[in-house]
PDB file of C-alpha atoms and ligand atoms in Angstrom:
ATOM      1  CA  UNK M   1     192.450  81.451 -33.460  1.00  0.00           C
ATOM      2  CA  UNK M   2     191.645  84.472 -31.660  1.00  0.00           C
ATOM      3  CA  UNK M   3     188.406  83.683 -29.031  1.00  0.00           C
ATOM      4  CA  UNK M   4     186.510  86.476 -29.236  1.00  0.00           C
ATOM      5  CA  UNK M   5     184.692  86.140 -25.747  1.00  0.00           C
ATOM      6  CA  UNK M   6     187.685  85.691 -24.063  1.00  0.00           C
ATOM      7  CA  UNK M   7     189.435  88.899 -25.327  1.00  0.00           C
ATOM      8  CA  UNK M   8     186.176  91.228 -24.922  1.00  0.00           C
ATOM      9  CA  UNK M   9     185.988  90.048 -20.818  1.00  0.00           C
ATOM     10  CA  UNK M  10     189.815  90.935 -21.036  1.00  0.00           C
ATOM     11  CA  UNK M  11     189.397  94.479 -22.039  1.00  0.00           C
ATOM     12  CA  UNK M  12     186.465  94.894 -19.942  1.00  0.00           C
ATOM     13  CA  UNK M  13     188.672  93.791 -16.908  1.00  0.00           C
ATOM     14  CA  UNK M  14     191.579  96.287 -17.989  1.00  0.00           C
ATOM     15  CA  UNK M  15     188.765  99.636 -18.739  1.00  0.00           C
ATOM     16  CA  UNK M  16     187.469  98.276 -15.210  1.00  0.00           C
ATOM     17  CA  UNK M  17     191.228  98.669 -13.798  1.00  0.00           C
ATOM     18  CA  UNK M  18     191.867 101.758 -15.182  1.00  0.00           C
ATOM     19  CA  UNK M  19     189.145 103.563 -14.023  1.00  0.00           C
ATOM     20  CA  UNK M  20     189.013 102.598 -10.771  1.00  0.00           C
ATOM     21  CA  UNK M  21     192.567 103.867 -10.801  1.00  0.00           C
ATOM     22  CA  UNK M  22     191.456 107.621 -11.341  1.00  0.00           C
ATOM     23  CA  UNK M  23     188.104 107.043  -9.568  1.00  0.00           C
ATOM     24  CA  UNK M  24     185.791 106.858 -12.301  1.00  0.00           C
ATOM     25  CA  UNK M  25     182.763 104.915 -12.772  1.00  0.00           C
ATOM     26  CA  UNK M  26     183.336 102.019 -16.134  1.00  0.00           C
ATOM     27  CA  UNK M  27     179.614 102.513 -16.823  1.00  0.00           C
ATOM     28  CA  UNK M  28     181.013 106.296 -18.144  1.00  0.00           C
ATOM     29  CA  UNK M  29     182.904 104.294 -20.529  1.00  0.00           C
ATOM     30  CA  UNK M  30     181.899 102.223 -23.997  1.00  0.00           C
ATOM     31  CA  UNK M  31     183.776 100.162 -25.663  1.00  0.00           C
ATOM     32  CA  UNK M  32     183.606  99.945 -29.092  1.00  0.00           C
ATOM     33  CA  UNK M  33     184.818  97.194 -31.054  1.00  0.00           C
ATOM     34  CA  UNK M  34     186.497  97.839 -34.544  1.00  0.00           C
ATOM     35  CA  UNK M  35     185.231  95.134 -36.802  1.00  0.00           C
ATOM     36  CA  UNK M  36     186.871  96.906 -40.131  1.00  0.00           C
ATOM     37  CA  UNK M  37     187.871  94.042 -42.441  1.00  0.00           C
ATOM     38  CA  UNK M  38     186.833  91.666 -39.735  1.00  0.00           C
ATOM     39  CA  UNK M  39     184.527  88.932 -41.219  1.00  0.00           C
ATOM     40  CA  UNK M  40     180.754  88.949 -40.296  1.00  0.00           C
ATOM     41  CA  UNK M  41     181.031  85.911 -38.229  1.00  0.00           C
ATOM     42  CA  UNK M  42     183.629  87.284 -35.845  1.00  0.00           C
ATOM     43  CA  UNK M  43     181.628  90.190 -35.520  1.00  0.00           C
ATOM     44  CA  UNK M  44     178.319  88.080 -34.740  1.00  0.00           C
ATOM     45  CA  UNK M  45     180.679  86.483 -31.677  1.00  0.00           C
ATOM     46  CA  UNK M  46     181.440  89.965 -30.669  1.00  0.00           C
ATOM     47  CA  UNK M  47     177.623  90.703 -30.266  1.00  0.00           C
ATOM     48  CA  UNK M  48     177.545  87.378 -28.409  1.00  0.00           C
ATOM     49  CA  UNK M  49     179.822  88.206 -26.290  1.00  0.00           C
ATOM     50  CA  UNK M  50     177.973  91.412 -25.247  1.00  0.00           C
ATOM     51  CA  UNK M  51     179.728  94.075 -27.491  1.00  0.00           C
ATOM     52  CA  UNK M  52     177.165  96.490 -28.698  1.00  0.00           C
ATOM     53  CA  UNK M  53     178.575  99.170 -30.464  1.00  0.00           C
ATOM     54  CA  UNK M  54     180.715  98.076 -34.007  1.00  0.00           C
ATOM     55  CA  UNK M  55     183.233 100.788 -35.434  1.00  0.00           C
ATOM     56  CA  UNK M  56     184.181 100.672 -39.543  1.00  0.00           C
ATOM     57  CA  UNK M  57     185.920 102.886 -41.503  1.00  0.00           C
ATOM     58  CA  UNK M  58     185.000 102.558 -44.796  1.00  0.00           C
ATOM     59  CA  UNK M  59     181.318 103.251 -45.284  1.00  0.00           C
ATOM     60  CA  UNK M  60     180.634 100.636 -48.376  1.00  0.00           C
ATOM     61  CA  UNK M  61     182.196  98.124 -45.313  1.00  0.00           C
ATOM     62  CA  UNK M  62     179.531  99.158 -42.669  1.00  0.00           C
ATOM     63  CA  UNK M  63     176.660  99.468 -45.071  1.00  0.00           C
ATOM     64  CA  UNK M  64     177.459  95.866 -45.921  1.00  0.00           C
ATOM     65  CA  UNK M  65     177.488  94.396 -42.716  1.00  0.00           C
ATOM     66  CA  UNK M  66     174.389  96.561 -41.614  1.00  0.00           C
ATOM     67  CA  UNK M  67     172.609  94.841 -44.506  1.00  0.00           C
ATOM     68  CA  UNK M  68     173.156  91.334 -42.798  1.00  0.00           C
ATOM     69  CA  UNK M  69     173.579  92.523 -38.845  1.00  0.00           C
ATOM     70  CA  UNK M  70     171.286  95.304 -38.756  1.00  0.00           C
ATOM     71  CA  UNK M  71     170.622  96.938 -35.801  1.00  0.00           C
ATOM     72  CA  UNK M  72     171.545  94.200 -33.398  1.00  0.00           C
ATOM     73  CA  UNK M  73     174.787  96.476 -33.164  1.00  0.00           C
ATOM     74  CA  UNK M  74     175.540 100.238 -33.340  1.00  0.00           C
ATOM     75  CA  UNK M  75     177.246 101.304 -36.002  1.00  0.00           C
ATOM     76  CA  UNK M  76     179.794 104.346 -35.976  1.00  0.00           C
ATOM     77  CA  UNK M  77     182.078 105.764 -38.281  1.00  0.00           C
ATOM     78  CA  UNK M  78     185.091 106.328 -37.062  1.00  0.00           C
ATOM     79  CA  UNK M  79     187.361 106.627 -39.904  1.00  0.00           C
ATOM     80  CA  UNK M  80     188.305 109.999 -42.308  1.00  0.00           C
ATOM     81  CA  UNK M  81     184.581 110.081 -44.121  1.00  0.00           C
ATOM     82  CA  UNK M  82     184.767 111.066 -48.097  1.00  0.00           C
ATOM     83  CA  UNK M  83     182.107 113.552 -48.467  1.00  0.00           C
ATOM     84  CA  UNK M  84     180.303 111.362 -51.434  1.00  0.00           C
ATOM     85  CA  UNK M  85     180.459 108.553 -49.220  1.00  0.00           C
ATOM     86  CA  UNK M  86     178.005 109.751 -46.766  1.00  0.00           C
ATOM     87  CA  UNK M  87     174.649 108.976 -48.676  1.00  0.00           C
ATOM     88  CA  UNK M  88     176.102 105.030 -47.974  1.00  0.00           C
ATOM     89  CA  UNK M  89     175.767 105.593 -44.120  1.00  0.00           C
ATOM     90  CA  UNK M  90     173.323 108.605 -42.967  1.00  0.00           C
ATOM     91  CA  UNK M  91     170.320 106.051 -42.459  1.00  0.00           C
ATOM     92  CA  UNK M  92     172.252 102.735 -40.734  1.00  0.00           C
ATOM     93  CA  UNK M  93     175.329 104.900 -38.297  1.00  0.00           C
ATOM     94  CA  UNK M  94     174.528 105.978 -34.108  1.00  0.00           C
ATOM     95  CA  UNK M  95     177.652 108.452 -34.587  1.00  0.00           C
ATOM     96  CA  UNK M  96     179.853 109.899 -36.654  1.00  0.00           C
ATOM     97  CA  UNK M  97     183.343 110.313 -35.056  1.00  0.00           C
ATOM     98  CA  UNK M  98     185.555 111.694 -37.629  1.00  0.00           C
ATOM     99  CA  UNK M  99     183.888 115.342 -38.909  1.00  0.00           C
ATOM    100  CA  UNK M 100     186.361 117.701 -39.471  1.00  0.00           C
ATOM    101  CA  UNK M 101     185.368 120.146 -42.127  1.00  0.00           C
ATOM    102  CA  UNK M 102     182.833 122.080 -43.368  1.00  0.00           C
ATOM    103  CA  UNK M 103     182.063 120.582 -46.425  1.00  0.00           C
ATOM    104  CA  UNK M 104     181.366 117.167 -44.344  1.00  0.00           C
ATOM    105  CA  UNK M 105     178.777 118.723 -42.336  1.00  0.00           C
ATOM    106  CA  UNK M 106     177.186 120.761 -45.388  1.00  0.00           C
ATOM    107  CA  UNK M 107     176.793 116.861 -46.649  1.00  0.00           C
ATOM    108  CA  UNK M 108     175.938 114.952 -43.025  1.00  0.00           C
ATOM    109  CA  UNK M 109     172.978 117.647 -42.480  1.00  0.00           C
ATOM    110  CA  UNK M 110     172.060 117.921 -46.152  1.00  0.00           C
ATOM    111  CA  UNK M 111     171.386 113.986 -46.525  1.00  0.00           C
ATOM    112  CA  UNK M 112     169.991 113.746 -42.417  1.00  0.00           C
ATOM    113  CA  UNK M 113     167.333 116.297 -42.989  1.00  0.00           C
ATOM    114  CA  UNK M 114     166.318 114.382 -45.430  1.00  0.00           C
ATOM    115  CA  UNK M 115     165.180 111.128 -44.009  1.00  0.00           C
ATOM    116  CA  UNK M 116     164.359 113.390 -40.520  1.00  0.00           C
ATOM    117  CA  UNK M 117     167.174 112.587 -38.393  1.00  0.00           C
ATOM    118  CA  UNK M 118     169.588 114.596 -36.220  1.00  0.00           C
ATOM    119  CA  UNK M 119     173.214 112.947 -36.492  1.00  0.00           C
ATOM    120  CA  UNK M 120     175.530 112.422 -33.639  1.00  0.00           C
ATOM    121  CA  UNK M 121     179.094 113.659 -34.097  1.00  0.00           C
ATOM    122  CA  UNK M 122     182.568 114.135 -33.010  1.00  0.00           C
ATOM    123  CA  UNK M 123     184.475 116.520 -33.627  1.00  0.00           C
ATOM    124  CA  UNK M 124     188.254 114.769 -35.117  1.00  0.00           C
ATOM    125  CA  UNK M 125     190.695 116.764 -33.708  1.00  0.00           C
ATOM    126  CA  UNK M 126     194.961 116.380 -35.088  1.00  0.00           C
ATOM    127  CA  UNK M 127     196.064 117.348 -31.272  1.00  0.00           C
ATOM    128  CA  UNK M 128     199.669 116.196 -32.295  1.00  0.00           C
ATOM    129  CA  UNK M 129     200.096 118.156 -35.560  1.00  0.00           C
ATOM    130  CA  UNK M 130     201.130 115.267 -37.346  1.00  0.00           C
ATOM    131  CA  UNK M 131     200.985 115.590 -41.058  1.00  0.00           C
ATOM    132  CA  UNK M 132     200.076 112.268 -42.032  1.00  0.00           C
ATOM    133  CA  UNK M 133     196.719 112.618 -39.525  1.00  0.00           C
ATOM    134  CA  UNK M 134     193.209 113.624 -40.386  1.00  0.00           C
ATOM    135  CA  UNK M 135     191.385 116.414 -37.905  1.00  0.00           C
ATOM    136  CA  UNK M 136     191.321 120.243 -37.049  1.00  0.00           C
ATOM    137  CA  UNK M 137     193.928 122.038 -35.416  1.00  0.00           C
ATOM    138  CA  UNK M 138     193.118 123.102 -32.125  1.00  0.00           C
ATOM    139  CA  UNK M 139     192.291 126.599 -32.650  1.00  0.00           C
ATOM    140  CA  UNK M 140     190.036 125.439 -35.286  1.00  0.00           C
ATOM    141  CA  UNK M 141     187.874 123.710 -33.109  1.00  0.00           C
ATOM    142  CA  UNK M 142     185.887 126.259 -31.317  1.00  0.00           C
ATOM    143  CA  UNK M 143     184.795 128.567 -34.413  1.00  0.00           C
ATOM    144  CA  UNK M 144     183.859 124.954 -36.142  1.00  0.00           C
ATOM    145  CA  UNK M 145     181.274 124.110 -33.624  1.00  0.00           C
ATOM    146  CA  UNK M 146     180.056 127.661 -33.201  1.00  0.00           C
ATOM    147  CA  UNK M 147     179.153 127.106 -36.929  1.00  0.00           C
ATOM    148  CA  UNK M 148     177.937 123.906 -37.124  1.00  0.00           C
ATOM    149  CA  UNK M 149     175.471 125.169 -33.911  1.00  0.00           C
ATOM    150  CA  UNK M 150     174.231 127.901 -36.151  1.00  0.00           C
ATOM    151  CA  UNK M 151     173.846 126.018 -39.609  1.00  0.00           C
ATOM    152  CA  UNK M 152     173.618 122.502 -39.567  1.00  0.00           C
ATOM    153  CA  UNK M 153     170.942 122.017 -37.740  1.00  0.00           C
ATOM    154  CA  UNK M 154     170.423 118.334 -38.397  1.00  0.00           C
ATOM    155  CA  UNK M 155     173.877 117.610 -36.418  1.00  0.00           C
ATOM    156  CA  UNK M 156     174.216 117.575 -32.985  1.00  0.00           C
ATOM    157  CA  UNK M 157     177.538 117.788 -31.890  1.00  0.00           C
ATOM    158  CA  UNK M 158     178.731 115.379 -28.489  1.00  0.00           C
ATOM    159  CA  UNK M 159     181.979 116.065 -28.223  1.00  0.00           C
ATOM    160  CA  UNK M 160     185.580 115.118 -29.665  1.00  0.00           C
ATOM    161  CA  UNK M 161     187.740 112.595 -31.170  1.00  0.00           C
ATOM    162  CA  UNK M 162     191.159 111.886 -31.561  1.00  0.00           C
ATOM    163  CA  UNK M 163     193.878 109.439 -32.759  1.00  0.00           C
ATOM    164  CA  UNK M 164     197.177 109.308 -30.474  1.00  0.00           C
ATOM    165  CA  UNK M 165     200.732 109.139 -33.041  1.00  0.00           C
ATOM    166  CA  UNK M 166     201.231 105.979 -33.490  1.00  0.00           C
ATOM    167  CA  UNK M 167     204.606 105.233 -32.228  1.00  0.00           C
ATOM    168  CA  UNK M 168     205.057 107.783 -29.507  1.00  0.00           C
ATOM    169  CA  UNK M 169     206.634 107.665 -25.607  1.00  0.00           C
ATOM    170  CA  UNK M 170     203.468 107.260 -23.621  1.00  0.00           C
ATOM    171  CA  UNK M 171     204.223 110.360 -21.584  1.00  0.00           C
ATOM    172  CA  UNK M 172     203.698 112.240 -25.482  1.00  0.00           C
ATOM    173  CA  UNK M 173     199.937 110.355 -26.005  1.00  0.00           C
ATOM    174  CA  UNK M 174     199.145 111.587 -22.321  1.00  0.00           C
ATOM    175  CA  UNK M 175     199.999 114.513 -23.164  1.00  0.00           C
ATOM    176  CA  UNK M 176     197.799 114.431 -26.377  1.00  0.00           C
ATOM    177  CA  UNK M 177     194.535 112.759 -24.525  1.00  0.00           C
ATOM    178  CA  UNK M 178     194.655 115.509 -21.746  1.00  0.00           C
ATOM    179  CA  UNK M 179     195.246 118.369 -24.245  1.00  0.00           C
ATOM    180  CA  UNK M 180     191.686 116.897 -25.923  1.00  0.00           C
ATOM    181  CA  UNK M 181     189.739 116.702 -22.527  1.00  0.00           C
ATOM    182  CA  UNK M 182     191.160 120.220 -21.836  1.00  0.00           C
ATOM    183  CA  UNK M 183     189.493 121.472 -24.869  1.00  0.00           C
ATOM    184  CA  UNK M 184     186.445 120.159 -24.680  1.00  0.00           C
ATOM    185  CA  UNK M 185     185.834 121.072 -21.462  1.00  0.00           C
ATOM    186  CA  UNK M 186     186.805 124.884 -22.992  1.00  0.00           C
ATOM    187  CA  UNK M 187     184.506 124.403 -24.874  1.00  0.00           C
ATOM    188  CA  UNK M 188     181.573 123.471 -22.785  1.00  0.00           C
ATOM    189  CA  UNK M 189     181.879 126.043 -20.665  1.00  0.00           C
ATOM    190  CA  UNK M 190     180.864 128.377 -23.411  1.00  0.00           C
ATOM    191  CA  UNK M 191     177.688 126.870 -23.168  1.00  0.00           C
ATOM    192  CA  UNK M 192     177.143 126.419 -27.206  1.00  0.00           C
ATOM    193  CA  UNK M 193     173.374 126.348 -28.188  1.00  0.00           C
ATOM    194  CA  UNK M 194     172.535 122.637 -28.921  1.00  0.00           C
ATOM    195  CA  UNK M 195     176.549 121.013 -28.284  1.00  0.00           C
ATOM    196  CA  UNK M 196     176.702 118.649 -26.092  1.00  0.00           C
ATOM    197  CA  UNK M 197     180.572 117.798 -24.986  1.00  0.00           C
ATOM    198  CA  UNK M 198     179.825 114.803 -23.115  1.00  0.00           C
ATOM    199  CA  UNK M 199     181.907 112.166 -25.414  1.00  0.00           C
ATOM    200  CA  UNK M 200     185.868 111.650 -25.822  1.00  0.00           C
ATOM    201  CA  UNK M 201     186.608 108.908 -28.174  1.00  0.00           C
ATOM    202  CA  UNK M 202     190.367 108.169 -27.331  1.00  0.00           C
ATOM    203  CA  UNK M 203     192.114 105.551 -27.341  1.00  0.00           C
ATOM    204  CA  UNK M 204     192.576 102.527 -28.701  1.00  0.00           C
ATOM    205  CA  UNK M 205     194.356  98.667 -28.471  1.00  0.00           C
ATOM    206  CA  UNK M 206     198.042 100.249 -27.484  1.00  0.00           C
ATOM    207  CA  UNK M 207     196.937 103.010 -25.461  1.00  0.00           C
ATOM    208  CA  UNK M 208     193.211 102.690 -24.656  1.00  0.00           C
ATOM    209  CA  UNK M 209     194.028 102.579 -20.738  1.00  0.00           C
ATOM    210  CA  UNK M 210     196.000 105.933 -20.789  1.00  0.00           C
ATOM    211  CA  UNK M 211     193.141 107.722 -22.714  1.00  0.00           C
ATOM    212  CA  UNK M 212     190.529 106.314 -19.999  1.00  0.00           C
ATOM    213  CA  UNK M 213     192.763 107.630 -17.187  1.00  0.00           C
ATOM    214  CA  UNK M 214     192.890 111.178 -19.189  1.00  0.00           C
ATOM    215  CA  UNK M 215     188.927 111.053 -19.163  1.00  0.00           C
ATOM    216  CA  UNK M 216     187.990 108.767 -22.551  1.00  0.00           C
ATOM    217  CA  UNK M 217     184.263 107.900 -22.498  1.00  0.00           C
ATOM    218  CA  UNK M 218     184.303 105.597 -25.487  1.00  0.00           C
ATOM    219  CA  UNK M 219     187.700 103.355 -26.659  1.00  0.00           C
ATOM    220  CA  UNK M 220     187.660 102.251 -29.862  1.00  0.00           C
ATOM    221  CA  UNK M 221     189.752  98.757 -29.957  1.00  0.00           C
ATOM    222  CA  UNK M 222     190.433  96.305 -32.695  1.00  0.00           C
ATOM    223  CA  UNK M 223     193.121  94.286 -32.505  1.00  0.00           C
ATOM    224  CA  UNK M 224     193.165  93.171 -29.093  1.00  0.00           C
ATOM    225  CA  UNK M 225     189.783  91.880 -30.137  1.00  0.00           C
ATOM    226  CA  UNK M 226     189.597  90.275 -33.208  1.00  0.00           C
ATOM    227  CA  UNK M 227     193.255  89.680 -33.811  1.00  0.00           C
ATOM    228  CA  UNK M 228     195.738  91.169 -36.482  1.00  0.00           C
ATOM    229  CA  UNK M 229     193.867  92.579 -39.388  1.00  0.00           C
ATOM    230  CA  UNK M 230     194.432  91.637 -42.663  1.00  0.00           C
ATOM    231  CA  UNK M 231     193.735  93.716 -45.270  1.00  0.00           C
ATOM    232  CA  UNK M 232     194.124  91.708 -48.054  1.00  0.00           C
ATOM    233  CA  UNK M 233     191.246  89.746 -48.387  1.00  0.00           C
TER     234      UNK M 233
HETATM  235  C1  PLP I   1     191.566 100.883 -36.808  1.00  0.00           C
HETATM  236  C2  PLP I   1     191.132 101.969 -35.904  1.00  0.00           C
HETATM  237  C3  PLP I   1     191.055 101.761 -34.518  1.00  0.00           C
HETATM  238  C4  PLP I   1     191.435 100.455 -33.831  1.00  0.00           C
HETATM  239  O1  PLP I   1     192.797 100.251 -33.821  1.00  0.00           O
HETATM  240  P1  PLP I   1     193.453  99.019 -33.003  1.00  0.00           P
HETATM  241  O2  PLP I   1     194.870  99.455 -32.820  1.00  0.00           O
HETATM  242  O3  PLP I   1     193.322  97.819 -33.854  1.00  0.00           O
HETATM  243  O4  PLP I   1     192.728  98.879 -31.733  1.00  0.00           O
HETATM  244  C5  PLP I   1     190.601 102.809 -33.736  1.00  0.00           C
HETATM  245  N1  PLP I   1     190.245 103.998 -34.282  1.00  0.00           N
HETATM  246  C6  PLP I   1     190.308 104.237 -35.609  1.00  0.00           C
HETATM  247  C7  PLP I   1     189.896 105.564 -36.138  1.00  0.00           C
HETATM  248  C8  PLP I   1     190.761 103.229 -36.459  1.00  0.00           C
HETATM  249  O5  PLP I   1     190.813 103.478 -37.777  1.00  0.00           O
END
């Protein structure tokens, strides 16, 4: 049995550690506990336990919970989004972490303006090139939020995301968390009408202490939470 409490005061203590090893303030960093395919229950101890911010994957997953937890936590998407999944989660998510093509926005800002709400996102970025991951190429970055600025005006971008590969040195997912922080900070100091690159959602159970020293303001950890997943149920 995996106690909740025990493991969210855990990683608290370890995002406290690592940031006072680089001199940052922990208040500059959320934590965000990934409840996909965790039961409702667990996820009810994770909000007693202080955890405020919930991250799913799979919109029919959120929008399920959200219909029995509400807003007593945040929700964000952090997983690839399907572009005909979005109608599922415009109205219940705080963020959308994983935008990385046109055609997603076209949807996100169609579907926001109509209930009347500007949608914070991240910008997924595939620093590492790997095949197998979701997100722009670096280069791509830039000209993508220039266009988002000019069209969609029912997103507001905050910044980045990105996923580490999976079984690399940790030297190699340094490397990949500083190349992110390196962009974004290229890219707010073009000063893009209404972006906003305060956010770097980086890191998560295996490396979530290396993305806060590289400048990660929001970790997104599962396991060491809530335990192995299993997706079978
Ligand atoms: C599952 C998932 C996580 C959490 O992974 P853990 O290794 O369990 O901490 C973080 N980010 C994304 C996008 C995920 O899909």
């Amino acid at each position: 049995m995996e106690n909740i409490r025990e493991n969210i005061e855990n990683i608290r203590k370890r995002i406290a550690d690592a940031a006072q090893r680089v001199g940052r303030d922990t208040d500059d960093i959320k934590l965000i506990s990934v409840t996909k395919t965790v039961d409702i229950d667990k996820v009810e101890e994770a909000i007693e336990a202080g955890s405020l911010d919930a991250g799913e994957n799979k919109p029919q997953e959120l929008a399920r919970k959200y219909d029995v937890l509400g807003n007593k936590i945040r929700w964000h998407q952090i997983g690839s989004l399907q572009t005909n999944k979005v109608k599922y989660i415009i109205d219940k998510v705080c963020m959308i972490h994983s935008l990385d093509r046109e055609g997603l926005a076209e949807e996100i800002d169609k579907r926001a303006s109509k209930i009347n709400r500007v949608i914070d996102c991240l910008v997924q970025v595939n620093i590492s090139g790997e095949e197998s991951k979701h997100g722009m190429t670096r280069e791509e970055v830039e000209p993508f939020i220039r266009l988002v600025s000019e069209k969609y005006h029912n997103i507001k971008i905050k910044g980045l995301m990105t996923m580490a590969p999976f079984d690399a040195e940790r030297d190699e997912i340094r490397k990949v968390f500083r190349n992110l922080k390196e962009l974004s900070e290229e890219i707010n100091n073009m000063n893009i009408e209404n972006v906003d690159m305060t956010e770097l959602s980086m890191g998560m159970t295996n490396d979530f202490e290396i993305a806060i020293e590289e400048g990660a303001t929001m970790v997104r950890v599962g396991t060491a939470i809530f335990g192995k997943r299993n997706y079978n149920k």
